[in-house]
Coordinates of N, CA and C in Angstrom, one line a residue:
M1 N -1.9 -10.2 6.7 CA -1.9 -11.3 7.6 C -1.2 -12.0 7.1
K2 N -0.5 -11.5 5.8 CA -0.2 -12.1 5.1 C 1.8 -12.2 5.7
Q3 N 2.1 -10.2 4.8 CA 2.5 -10.2 5.0 C 3.1 -10.6 7.1
L4 N 1.9 -10.2 8.2 CA 2.6 -11.0 9.6 C 3.1 -12.3 9.7
R5 N 2.7 -13.1 8.6 CA 3.4 -14.3 8.5 C 4.4 -14.4 7.9
E6 N 4.7 -14.0 6.9 CA 5.9 -14.0 6.4 C 6.9 -13.0 7.5
L7 N 6.9 -12.4 8.1 CA 8.3 -12.0 9.7 C 8.0 -12.9 10.6
K8 N 6.9 -13.8 10.9 CA 6.9 -15.0 11.8 C 6.9 -14.5 12.6
C9 N 5.4 -13.1 13.2 CA 4.5 -13.4 14.1 C 4.6 -14.0 15.2
P10 N 4.7 -14.1 15.8 CA 4.3 -14.3 17.3 C 2.7 -15.2 17.2
K11 N 2.4 -16.3 17.4 CA 0.5 -17.0 17.1 C -0.1 -15.7 18.3
N12 N -0.1 -15.2 19.1 CA -1.2 -14.8 19.7 C -1.3 -13.3 19.5
L13 N -0.7 -12.5 19.2 CA -0.5 -11.4 18.1 C -1.0 -11.7 16.7
Y14 N -0.7 -12.6 16.0 CA -1.7 -13.4 15.0 C -2.9 -13.2 15.2
N15 N -3.1 -14.2 16.5 CA -4.3 -14.2 16.2 C -5.0 -13.2 16.3
L16 N -5.0 -11.9 17.2 CA -5.3 -10.7 17.7 C -5.2 -10.2 16.2
S17 N -4.5 -10.6 16.2 CA -4.3 -8.8 14.5 C -6.4 -10.2 13.5
A18 N -6.2 -10.8 13.0 CA -6.5 -12.2 12.6 C -8.6 -12.1 13.2
S19 N -7.8 -11.6 14.6 CA -9.3 -10.8 15.1 C -10.2 -9.8 14.6
Y20 N -8.5 -8.7 14.4 CA -9.2 -7.6 14.5 C -9.8 -7.4 12.8
F21 N -8.9 -7.9 12.4 CA -9.8 -7.7 11.0 C -11.2 -8.7 11.0
S22 N -11.8 -9.4 11.8 CA -12.9 -10.1 10.9 C -14.1 -9.8 11.5
N23 N -15.0 -10.2 10.7 CA -16.4 -9.9 11.2 C -16.4 -8.2 11.3
R24 N -16.1 -7.4 10.7 CA -16.8 -5.8 11.1 C -17.4 -5.9 9.9
K25 N -18.2 -4.4 10.7 CA -19.2 -3.7 10.0 C -19.0 -2.5 10.0
A26 N -19.2 -1.2 9.0 CA -20.0 -0.2 9.5 C -21.1 0.8 9.5
S27 N -21.4 1.3 10.4 CA -22.8 1.7 10.6 C -23.1 3.3 10.2
L28 N -24.3 3.9 9.0 CA -24.6 5.1 9.1 C -25.8 5.4 9.8
S29 N -26.0 6.2 10.4 CA -27.4 6.2 11.2 C -27.5 7.8 10.7
G30 N -29.2 8.5 10.5 CA -29.3 9.6 10.6 C -30.8 9.4 10.9
N31 N -31.1 11.3 11.2 CA -33.2 10.6 11.5 C -34.1 10.0 11.1
N32 N -34.0 9.7 9.8 CA -34.6 8.3 9.8 C -34.0 7.3 8.8
F33 N -32.8 7.0 8.6 CA -32.1 5.7 7.6 C -31.2 4.9 9.0
S34 N -31.0 4.6 8.5 CA -29.6 3.5 9.6 C -29.5 2.7 7.8
T35 N -28.3 2.3 7.9 CA -27.5 1.8 7.1 C -26.2 1.0 7.7
E36 N -26.4 -0.6 7.1 CA -24.8 -2.0 7.8 C -24.4 -2.1 6.2
K37 N -22.5 -2.4 6.6 CA -22.5 -2.4 5.9 C -21.1 -2.9 6.1
E38 N -20.5 -4.3 5.9 CA -19.5 -5.6 6.0 C -18.1 -4.7 4.9
V39 N -17.1 -4.5 6.0 CA -15.6 -3.8 5.9 C -14.8 -5.0 5.5
P40 N -14.4 -5.9 4.6 CA -14.1 -6.9 4.3 C -12.3 -6.4 4.7
K41 N -12.1 -5.4 4.4 CA -10.9 -5.1 4.3 C -10.2 -3.2 5.4
G42 N -8.8 -4.0 4.9 CA -7.9 -1.9 5.2 C -8.5 -1.8 7.3
C43 N -9.0 -0.6 7.4 CA -8.4 -0.1 9.0 C -9.0 0.8 8.8
P44 N -9.9 1.7 10.1 CA -10.5 1.9 10.5 C -9.6 3.2 10.4
Q45 N -10.6 4.5 10.0 CA -9.6 5.7 9.9 C -9.2 6.3 11.1
G46 N -8.4 6.7 11.2 CA -7.7 7.4 12.5 C -7.7 6.0 14.0
S47 N -7.3 4.6 14.0 CA -7.9 3.6 14.7 C -5.9 3.5 14.7
C48 N -6.1 2.9 16.3 CA -4.5 3.0 16.2 C -3.6 2.0 15.7
C49 N -4.4 1.3 15.1 CA -3.2 0.0 15.3 C -3.5 0.3 13.2
G50 N -3.9 1.2 12.9 CA -3.8 1.2 11.7 C -2.7 2.0 10.9
P51 N -1.4 2.7 11.3 CA -0.4 2.8 11.8 C -0.2 2.5 11.2
G52 N 0.2 0.7 12.0 CA 0.9 -0.6 12.9 C 1.2 -1.3 11.5
F53 N -0.2 -1.7 11.6 CA -0.3 -2.6 10.1 C -0.8 -1.8 8.8
W54 N -0.1 -0.9 8.5 CA 0.6 -0.5 7.5 C 1.9 -0.2 7.2
N55 N 2.4 0.2 8.3 CA 3.8 -0.2 8.3 C 4.5 -1.0 7.9
V56 N 3.7 -2.0 8.5 CA 4.4 -3.9 8.1 C 4.0 -4.1 6.8
I57 N 2.9 -3.6 5.9 CA 2.6 -4.2 4.9 C 3.4 -2.7 3.8
Y58 N 3.5 -2.4 3.6 CA 4.1 -1.2 3.6 C 5.5 -1.2 3.1
N59 N 6.4 -1.7 4.1 CA 8.2 -2.4 4.9 C 8.7 -2.9 3.4
S60 N 7.8 -4.1 3.3 CA 7.8 -5.2 1.5 C 8.1 -4.1 0.4
L61 N 6.8 -3.4 0.3 CA 7.6 -2.1 -0.5 C 8.2 -2.0 -0.6
L62 N 8.9 -1.0 0.6 CA 10.0 -0.3 0.8 C 10.9 -0.7 0.1
N63 N 11.1 -2.2 0.5 CA 13.3 -3.0 0.6 C 13.0 -4.1 -0.8
L64 N 11.8 -3.5 -1.9 CA 12.0 -4.5 -2.5 C 13.2 -3.3 -3.7
K65 N 13.3 -4.4 -4.8 CA 14.7 -3.6 -5.6 C 14.6 -2.5 -6.7
F66 N 14.8 -1.3 -6.6 CA 14.4 -0.2 -7.2 C 15.5 -0.3 -8.6
N67 N 15.3 0.1 -9.9 CA 16.2 0.7 -9.7 C 17.6 2.3 -9.9
S68 N 18.9 2.5 -9.9 CA 19.4 3.1 -9.5 C 19.1 4.6 -9.4
R69 N 17.9 4.1 -9.9 CA 18.0 6.0 -10.9 C 16.2 6.3 -10.6
N70 N 15.2 6.1 -9.9 CA 14.3 6.6 -9.0 C 14.6 6.0 -7.3
K71 N 13.6 6.4 -6.6 CA 14.1 6.6 -5.1 C 13.1 6.9 -4.8
L72 N 12.0 5.8 -3.8 CA 11.1 5.7 -3.3 C 11.2 6.5 -2.3
I73 N 10.3 7.7 -1.7 CA 9.9 8.3 -0.6 C 8.6 7.8 -0.4
D74 N 8.4 7.7 0.9 CA 6.8 7.2 1.5 C 6.9 8.0 2.3
F75 N 5.4 8.8 2.6 CA 5.0 9.6 3.9 C 3.6 9.0 4.1
V76 N 4.0 8.8 5.8 CA 2.3 8.2 6.0 C 1.5 7.3 5.2
D77 N 0.8 7.3 4.4 CA 0.1 6.2 3.1 C 0.1 7.3 1.9
D78 N 1.0 8.4 1.8 CA 1.4 8.0 0.1 C 3.1 7.8 0.0
L79 N 3.0 7.6 -2.0 CA 3.9 7.1 -1.8 C 4.4 7.9 -3.5
V80 N 6.1 8.7 -3.2 CA 6.6 9.6 -4.6 C 8.0 9.0 -5.3
V81 N 7.3 8.5 -6.2 CA 9.0 7.7 -7.0 C 10.0 9.0 -7.7
P82 N 10.1 9.9 -7.2 CA 11.4 10.3 -7.9 C 12.1 10.1 -9.3
T83 N 12.3 9.5 -10.8 CA 13.0 9.5 -10.8 C 13.8 10.7 -11.5
R84 N 15.9 9.9 -12.9 CA 16.3 10.4 -12.9 C 16.6 10.2 -14.6
G85 N 16.8 11.1 -15.9 CA 17.7 10.6 -16.9 C 17.3 11.7 -17.8
A86 N 18.5 11.0 -18.8 CA 19.0 12.3 -19.3 C 18.0 12.6 -21.0
W87 N 16.5 12.1 -20.6 CA 16.1 12.7 -21.5 C 13.9 12.1 -21.4
K88 N 13.7 12.7 -21.5 CA 12.2 12.1 -21.0 C 11.7 10.4 -21.4
M89 N 12.3 10.1 -22.4 CA 12.5 8.7 -22.6 C 12.5 8.1 -21.6
E90 N 14.1 7.9 -21.6 CA 14.9 7.6 -20.5 C 14.2 7.1 -19.2
T91 N 13.6 8.7 -19.2 CA 13.1 9.0 -17.1 C 12.0 7.6 -17.3
E92 N 11.5 7.9 -18.3 CA 10.1 7.4 -18.6 C 10.0 5.2 -18.5
S93 N 10.9 5.5 -19.2 CA 11.5 4.0 -19.1 C 12.4 3.5 -18.0
Y94 N 13.0 4.0 -16.8 CA 12.9 3.6 -15.5 C 11.8 3.9 -15.0
S95 N 11.2 5.1 -15.2 CA 10.0 5.0 -14.3 C 9.4 3.9 -14.1
N96 N 8.6 3.2 -15.5 CA 7.9 1.8 -16.0 C 8.9 0.8 -15.2
Q97 N 10.0 0.3 -15.0 CA 10.1 -0.7 -15.1 C 9.2 -0.7 -12.9
D98 N 10.0 0.6 -12.0 CA 9.3 0.1 -10.8 C 8.2 0.0 -10.9
L99 N 8.1 1.2 -11.1 CA 5.9 1.3 -11.3 C 6.0 0.2 -11.4
K100 N 5.8 -1.1 -12.6 CA 5.5 -2.9 -12.4 C 5.7 -3.2 -11.9
K101 N 6.6 -3.2 -10.8 CA 6.4 -4.4 -9.2 C 6.0 -2.7 -8.1
I102 N 6.6 -1.9 -8.5 CA 4.3 -1.5 -7.5 C 3.6 -2.3 -8.5
E103 N 2.9 -2.0 -9.3 CA 1.7 -2.7 -9.3 C 1.9 -4.6 -9.0
R104 N 2.7 -5.2 -9.8 CA 2.9 -6.5 -8.7 C 2.8 -7.0 -7.6
W105 N 3.8 -6.2 -6.7 CA 3.3 -5.6 -5.6 C 2.3 -5.4 -4.7
A106 N 1.5 -4.4 -5.4 CA -0.1 -4.0 -4.8 C -0.7 -5.1 -5.4
A107 N -0.5 -5.6 -5.9 CA -1.9 -7.2 -6.9 C -1.5 -8.3 -5.8
D108 N 0.0 -8.0 -4.6 CA 0.2 -9.4 -4.7 C -0.4 -9.2 -3.0
N109 N -0.8 -7.6 -2.5 CA -0.9 -7.8 -1.4 C -2.0 -6.9 -1.6
K110 N -3.6 -7.6 -2.6 CA -4.5 -7.0 -2.6 C -4.6 -5.8 -2.1
I111 N -3.4 -4.7 -2.9 CA -3.6 -3.3 -2.8 C -3.2 -2.5 -3.3
E112 N -5.1 -1.3 -3.2 CA -5.4 -0.3 -4.2 C -4.8 0.5 -4.1
F113 N -4.9 1.4 -5.8 CA -3.8 2.7 -5.1 C -4.9 3.8 -5.9
N114 N -5.2 4.5 -5.3 CA -6.1 5.4 -6.0 C -6.4 6.1 -7.3
D115 N -6.4 5.8 -8.3 CA -5.4 6.4 -9.7 C -6.4 7.8 -10.3
K116 N -6.3 8.1 -9.3 CA -7.3 9.7 -9.3 C -6.3 10.7 -8.2
K117 N -5.6 10.1 -7.6 CA -4.5 10.9 -6.9 C -2.9 10.8 -8.1
L118 N -2.7 10.2 -8.3 CA -2.0 10.4 -9.5 C -0.8 10.0 -9.7
T119 N -0.1 12.0 -10.4 CA 0.8 12.2 -11.5 C 2.1 12.4 -11.5
F120 N 1.8 12.6 -12.8 CA 2.9 12.7 -12.9 C 4.1 13.9 -14.1
Y121 N 5.0 14.5 -13.2 CA 5.9 15.5 -13.6 C 7.4 14.9 -14.3
L122 N 7.2 15.8 -15.6 CA 8.4 15.7 -16.0 C 9.1 16.8 -16.7

């Protein structure tokens, strides 16, 4: 919703989006059980609106100023940050500078990255 405000989204679309993200619940039923849980954030997997909302959020990340040695590459909801350096320590330094920016952006936008999917190659 923060990004929609910053993009000056028309009020009618902003309100429609706000209603999409409020009072949501996920339910699971089996033969002998049923459970329900409030869903306070995120888009349902496979939803029609999900990719559009993701683009609105991700756009602000991709527009940040990054070190010239790094390049952000995104595909759907994955992000790759290839980094060039003359030696290992230099490469780590360049990479860490921009990873800090990404970390701050994530905190500001209430985004959590799955650290189990993080991979580093040197």
